[in-house]
């Protein structure tokens, strides 16, 4: 009897390069999970096409067809519960999830953010880093809690800023690191190797 596969849902709104990194690592057998569903709140998100190309089920949930944010979140919760998802990966999902959503999947939602949190949370973190004049930024994979970009940090990767950088070149350099650490963080969770004490995440030795 084969062991049960760890089931992921990936929530997207855009180009989906992080989704692609997860898919690639799965296809190479490095990430031992499967993506049960990819959900987007944006119809034309290229991420949906990427999922379709790999035979992964996709759903477009149109925020406009729900009376309010609460109803949209409810629909999202129902959809994910129906799939019996083990872990929800936010990958460029451009909506803030409400308390009922977070509580429904407590400790089972992660996000990737293109800065070294707690520096530069929120929108346009690469621009924030350039404007501030920091010499290093990077990316962070973290658990999602009720506040924006604030949950316990799982992995980070550091990226230098150069004088010649603009938002595009910096974003590209950070994305390369995102594609490395996001699958790695997911695999740590699949292997049940993380201990979370209040906000500190530590890795168990293999
Ligand atoms: C990434 O920079 C991620 O850190 C942020 O949104 C962007 C999504 O990019 N949350 P992609 O859609 O995965 O290419």
mmCIF file of C-alpha atoms and ligand atoms in Angstrom:
data_model
loop_
_atom_site.group_PDB
_atom_site.id
_atom_site.type_symbol
_atom_site.label_atom_id
_atom_site.label_comp_id
_atom_site.label_asym_id
_atom_site.label_seq_id
_atom_site.Cartn_x
_atom_site.Cartn_y
_atom_site.Cartn_z
ATOM 1 C CA UNK A 1 0.000 0.000 0.000
ATOM 2 C CA UNK A 2 1.481 3.370 -1.048
ATOM 3 C CA UNK A 3 1.736 6.141 1.533
ATOM 4 C CA UNK A 4 -0.650 9.055 1.251
ATOM 5 C CA UNK A 5 0.719 12.010 -0.714
ATOM 6 C CA UNK A 6 0.959 15.377 1.018
ATOM 7 C CA UNK A 7 -1.584 17.639 -0.663
ATOM 8 C CA UNK A 8 -0.918 21.266 -1.500
ATOM 9 C CA UNK A 9 -3.144 24.055 -2.716
ATOM 10 C CA UNK A 10 -1.393 26.981 -4.380
ATOM 11 C CA UNK A 11 -3.124 30.373 -4.429
ATOM 12 C CA UNK A 12 -2.011 32.727 -7.177
ATOM 13 C CA UNK A 13 -2.861 36.002 -8.888
ATOM 14 C CA UNK A 14 -0.071 36.522 -11.410
ATOM 15 C CA UNK A 15 2.759 35.069 -13.438
ATOM 16 C CA UNK A 16 3.245 32.010 -11.242
ATOM 17 C CA UNK A 17 7.000 31.520 -11.338
ATOM 18 C CA UNK A 18 6.954 30.289 -7.736
ATOM 19 C CA UNK A 19 4.193 27.842 -8.647
ATOM 20 C CA UNK A 20 6.422 26.677 -11.507
ATOM 21 C CA UNK A 21 9.348 26.168 -9.109
ATOM 22 C CA UNK A 22 7.146 23.981 -6.896
ATOM 23 C CA UNK A 23 5.941 21.974 -9.904
ATOM 24 C CA UNK A 24 9.496 21.515 -11.208
ATOM 25 C CA UNK A 25 10.798 20.296 -7.862
ATOM 26 C CA UNK A 26 7.907 17.840 -7.629
ATOM 27 C CA UNK A 27 8.508 16.517 -11.108
ATOM 28 C CA UNK A 28 12.169 16.026 -10.202
ATOM 29 C CA UNK A 29 11.155 14.080 -7.095
ATOM 30 C CA UNK A 30 12.826 16.569 -4.738
ATOM 31 C CA UNK A 31 9.561 17.863 -3.344
ATOM 32 C CA UNK A 32 7.498 14.879 -2.266
ATOM 33 C CA UNK A 33 4.035 16.396 -2.412
ATOM 34 C CA UNK A 34 1.342 16.916 -4.990
ATOM 35 C CA UNK A 35 -0.591 20.016 -5.960
ATOM 36 C CA UNK A 36 -4.282 19.170 -5.711
ATOM 37 C CA UNK A 37 -5.532 22.533 -6.853
ATOM 38 C CA UNK A 38 -4.382 25.960 -8.019
ATOM 39 C CA UNK A 39 -6.805 28.776 -7.258
ATOM 40 C CA UNK A 40 -6.627 32.272 -8.714
ATOM 41 C CA UNK A 41 -8.637 35.409 -8.070
ATOM 42 C CA UNK A 42 -7.484 36.765 -11.450
ATOM 43 C CA UNK A 43 -8.901 35.128 -14.562
ATOM 44 C CA UNK A 44 -5.992 35.877 -16.886
ATOM 45 C CA UNK A 45 -3.241 34.930 -14.400
ATOM 46 C CA UNK A 46 -0.520 33.113 -16.342
ATOM 47 C CA UNK A 47 -0.121 30.851 -13.312
ATOM 48 C CA UNK A 48 -3.368 29.107 -14.340
ATOM 49 C CA UNK A 49 -1.886 28.261 -17.716
ATOM 50 C CA UNK A 50 1.233 26.870 -16.067
ATOM 51 C CA UNK A 51 -0.920 24.601 -13.899
ATOM 52 C CA UNK A 52 -3.013 23.475 -16.874
ATOM 53 C CA UNK A 53 0.163 22.640 -18.777
ATOM 54 C CA UNK A 54 1.015 20.162 -16.035
ATOM 55 C CA UNK A 55 -2.461 18.667 -15.734
ATOM 56 C CA UNK A 56 -3.154 20.327 -12.399
ATOM 57 C CA UNK A 57 -6.729 21.249 -11.545
ATOM 58 C CA UNK A 58 -7.355 25.004 -11.637
ATOM 59 C CA UNK A 59 -10.150 27.166 -10.297
ATOM 60 C CA UNK A 60 -10.816 30.836 -10.939
ATOM 61 C CA UNK A 61 -12.782 32.403 -8.092
ATOM 62 C CA UNK A 62 -14.111 35.757 -9.218
ATOM 63 C CA UNK A 63 -14.213 38.227 -6.304
ATOM 64 C CA UNK A 64 -16.860 40.194 -8.215
ATOM 65 C CA UNK A 65 -19.348 37.368 -7.979
ATOM 66 C CA UNK A 66 -19.406 37.532 -4.161
ATOM 67 C CA UNK A 67 -21.200 40.256 -2.184
ATOM 68 C CA UNK A 68 -18.186 40.989 0.021
ATOM 69 C CA UNK A 69 -14.734 39.863 1.104
ATOM 70 C CA UNK A 70 -16.192 37.612 3.793
ATOM 71 C CA UNK A 71 -18.264 35.687 1.248
ATOM 72 C CA UNK A 72 -15.281 35.322 -1.075
ATOM 73 C CA UNK A 73 -13.126 34.005 1.768
ATOM 74 C CA UNK A 74 -15.928 31.578 2.712
ATOM 75 C CA UNK A 75 -16.038 30.206 -0.843
ATOM 76 C CA UNK A 76 -12.275 29.785 -0.759
ATOM 77 C CA UNK A 77 -12.439 27.957 2.581
ATOM 78 C CA UNK A 78 -15.158 25.608 1.280
ATOM 79 C CA UNK A 79 -13.200 24.837 -1.860
ATOM 80 C CA UNK A 80 -10.020 24.052 0.065
ATOM 81 C CA UNK A 81 -11.797 21.960 2.693
ATOM 82 C CA UNK A 82 -13.448 19.928 -0.064
ATOM 83 C CA UNK A 83 -9.973 19.042 -1.333
ATOM 84 C CA UNK A 84 -8.681 17.993 2.112
ATOM 85 C CA UNK A 85 -5.570 20.101 1.671
ATOM 86 C CA UNK A 86 -2.556 19.621 3.973
ATOM 87 C CA UNK A 87 -0.858 22.941 3.222
ATOM 88 C CA UNK A 88 -1.865 26.163 1.482
ATOM 89 C CA UNK A 89 0.927 27.973 -0.351
ATOM 90 C CA UNK A 90 0.319 31.602 -1.197
ATOM 91 C CA UNK A 91 2.402 32.342 -4.275
ATOM 92 C CA UNK A 92 1.819 35.886 -5.400
ATOM 93 C CA UNK A 93 -1.787 35.835 -4.187
ATOM 94 C CA UNK A 94 -2.731 39.508 -4.064
ATOM 95 C CA UNK A 95 -5.512 39.421 -1.476
ATOM 96 C CA UNK A 96 -5.428 39.700 2.275
ATOM 97 C CA UNK A 97 -7.119 36.719 3.877
ATOM 98 C CA UNK A 98 -9.493 37.366 6.778
ATOM 99 C CA UNK A 99 -9.481 35.898 10.259
ATOM 100 C CA UNK A 100 -11.990 33.081 9.506
ATOM 101 C CA UNK A 101 -9.735 31.880 6.700
ATOM 102 C CA UNK A 102 -6.598 31.955 8.853
ATOM 103 C CA UNK A 103 -8.406 30.180 11.711
ATOM 104 C CA UNK A 104 -9.774 27.483 9.407
ATOM 105 C CA UNK A 105 -6.246 26.469 8.401
ATOM 106 C CA UNK A 106 -4.239 27.488 11.474
ATOM 107 C CA UNK A 107 -0.531 26.765 11.004
ATOM 108 C CA UNK A 108 -1.145 25.364 7.535
ATOM 109 C CA UNK A 109 -0.746 28.484 5.390
ATOM 110 C CA UNK A 110 2.602 29.760 4.159
ATOM 111 C CA UNK A 111 3.625 32.709 2.020
ATOM 112 C CA UNK A 112 6.668 33.961 0.184
ATOM 113 C CA UNK A 113 7.544 37.639 0.347
ATOM 114 C CA UNK A 114 10.290 39.399 -1.640
ATOM 115 C CA UNK A 115 12.106 41.102 1.241
ATOM 116 C CA UNK A 116 13.918 40.136 4.404
ATOM 117 C CA UNK A 117 11.007 40.429 6.813
ATOM 118 C CA UNK A 118 10.308 42.212 9.076
ATOM 119 C CA UNK A 119 11.822 44.809 6.724
ATOM 120 C CA UNK A 120 9.556 46.065 3.945
ATOM 121 C CA UNK A 121 6.249 44.259 4.438
ATOM 122 C CA UNK A 122 3.264 45.034 2.231
ATOM 123 C CA UNK A 123 3.248 46.203 -1.353
ATOM 124 C CA UNK A 124 6.290 46.853 -3.578
ATOM 125 C CA UNK A 125 8.954 45.589 -1.157
ATOM 126 C CA UNK A 126 11.644 45.712 -3.843
ATOM 127 C CA UNK A 127 10.907 49.410 -4.452
ATOM 128 C CA UNK A 128 10.855 50.004 -0.700
ATOM 129 C CA UNK A 129 14.312 48.410 -0.405
ATOM 130 C CA UNK A 130 15.712 50.493 -3.280
ATOM 131 C CA UNK A 131 14.213 53.710 -1.886
ATOM 132 C CA UNK A 132 15.553 53.001 1.592
ATOM 133 C CA UNK A 133 19.031 52.385 0.243
ATOM 134 C CA UNK A 134 19.710 49.058 1.926
ATOM 135 C CA UNK A 135 22.669 47.104 0.562
ATOM 136 C CA UNK A 136 21.046 43.704 1.011
ATOM 137 C CA UNK A 137 17.506 42.485 0.729
ATOM 138 C CA UNK A 138 16.123 39.065 -0.163
ATOM 139 C CA UNK A 139 13.108 36.898 0.381
ATOM 140 C CA UNK A 140 11.279 35.199 3.209
ATOM 141 C CA UNK A 141 9.060 32.137 3.491
ATOM 142 C CA UNK A 142 6.829 32.439 6.544
ATOM 143 C CA UNK A 143 3.734 31.040 8.158
ATOM 144 C CA UNK A 144 0.710 33.258 7.678
ATOM 145 C CA UNK A 145 -1.005 34.745 10.680
ATOM 146 C CA UNK A 146 -3.655 37.443 11.010
ATOM 147 C CA UNK A 147 -1.318 40.317 10.254
ATOM 148 C CA UNK A 148 0.218 41.100 6.873
ATOM 149 C CA UNK A 149 3.655 39.494 6.266
ATOM 150 C CA UNK A 150 4.155 38.932 9.975
ATOM 151 C CA UNK A 151 4.025 35.203 10.784
ATOM 152 C CA UNK A 152 6.894 32.988 12.004
ATOM 153 C CA UNK A 153 9.804 32.877 9.560
ATOM 154 C CA UNK A 154 10.757 29.511 8.045
ATOM 155 C CA UNK A 155 13.552 30.355 5.592
ATOM 156 C CA UNK A 156 15.204 33.461 4.212
ATOM 157 C CA UNK A 157 17.724 34.146 1.490
ATOM 158 C CA UNK A 158 19.872 37.260 1.158
ATOM 159 C CA UNK A 159 20.400 39.145 -2.103
ATOM 160 C CA UNK A 160 22.744 42.114 -2.658
ATOM 161 C CA UNK A 161 21.565 45.430 -4.103
ATOM 162 C CA UNK A 162 23.758 47.117 -6.696
ATOM 163 C CA UNK A 163 23.924 50.823 -7.579
ATOM 164 C CA UNK A 164 22.701 49.997 -11.069
ATOM 165 C CA UNK A 165 19.592 48.175 -9.829
ATOM 166 C CA UNK A 166 16.060 49.150 -10.646
ATOM 167 C CA UNK A 167 12.906 47.434 -9.442
ATOM 168 C CA UNK A 168 13.019 44.972 -12.308
ATOM 169 C CA UNK A 169 16.613 43.811 -11.932
ATOM 170 C CA UNK A 170 16.288 43.520 -8.168
ATOM 171 C CA UNK A 171 12.990 41.633 -8.438
ATOM 172 C CA UNK A 172 14.571 39.199 -10.879
ATOM 173 C CA UNK A 173 17.556 38.543 -8.580
ATOM 174 C CA UNK A 174 15.243 38.009 -5.604
ATOM 175 C CA UNK A 175 12.939 35.714 -7.602
ATOM 176 C CA UNK A 176 15.850 33.367 -8.339
ATOM 177 C CA UNK A 177 16.241 32.885 -4.606
ATOM 178 C CA UNK A 178 12.494 32.577 -4.054
ATOM 179 C CA UNK A 179 12.445 29.634 -6.436
ATOM 180 C CA UNK A 180 15.086 27.898 -4.318
ATOM 181 C CA UNK A 181 13.721 28.505 -0.835
ATOM 182 C CA UNK A 182 9.982 28.078 -1.415
ATOM 183 C CA UNK A 183 10.142 24.400 -2.457
ATOM 184 C CA UNK A 184 12.729 23.798 0.277
ATOM 185 C CA UNK A 185 10.446 25.269 2.941
ATOM 186 C CA UNK A 186 7.508 23.197 1.711
ATOM 187 C CA UNK A 187 9.604 20.029 1.858
ATOM 188 C CA UNK A 188 10.575 20.791 5.479
ATOM 189 C CA UNK A 189 6.855 20.889 6.302
ATOM 190 C CA UNK A 190 6.148 17.729 4.295
ATOM 191 C CA UNK A 191 8.831 15.957 6.340
ATOM 192 C CA UNK A 192 7.358 17.414 9.521
ATOM 193 C CA UNK A 193 10.744 18.836 10.437
ATOM 194 C CA UNK A 194 9.748 22.235 11.784
ATOM 195 C CA UNK A 195 9.164 23.148 15.407
ATOM 196 C CA UNK A 196 7.312 26.391 15.995
ATOM 197 C CA UNK A 197 7.575 27.933 19.450
ATOM 198 C CA UNK A 198 5.635 31.180 19.600
ATOM 199 C CA UNK A 199 7.274 32.892 16.681
ATOM 200 C CA UNK A 200 10.546 31.027 16.418
ATOM 201 C CA UNK A 201 10.797 28.213 13.859
ATOM 202 C CA UNK A 202 13.588 25.681 14.271
ATOM 203 C CA UNK A 203 14.570 22.739 12.127
ATOM 204 C CA UNK A 204 14.904 19.251 13.515
ATOM 205 C CA UNK A 205 18.080 17.428 12.568
ATOM 206 C CA UNK A 206 17.669 14.562 10.112
HETATM 207 C C1 LIG B 1 6.867 37.036 -5.744
HETATM 208 O O1 LIG B 1 7.829 38.045 -5.754
HETATM 209 C C2 LIG B 1 6.422 36.721 -4.343
HETATM 210 O O2 LIG B 1 7.434 36.850 -3.406
HETATM 211 C C3 LIG B 1 5.354 37.737 -4.104
HETATM 212 O O3 LIG B 1 4.689 37.859 -5.343
HETATM 213 C C4 LIG B 1 5.566 37.487 -6.392
HETATM 214 C C5 LIG B 1 4.913 36.381 -7.145
HETATM 215 O O4 LIG B 1 5.637 36.005 -8.275
HETATM 216 N N1 LIG B 1 4.501 37.359 -3.011
HETATM 217 P P1 LIG B 1 5.213 34.740 -9.088
HETATM 218 O O5 LIG B 1 3.741 34.940 -9.485
HETATM 219 O O6 LIG B 1 5.393 33.523 -8.255
HETATM 220 O O7 LIG B 1 6.105 34.737 -10.299
#
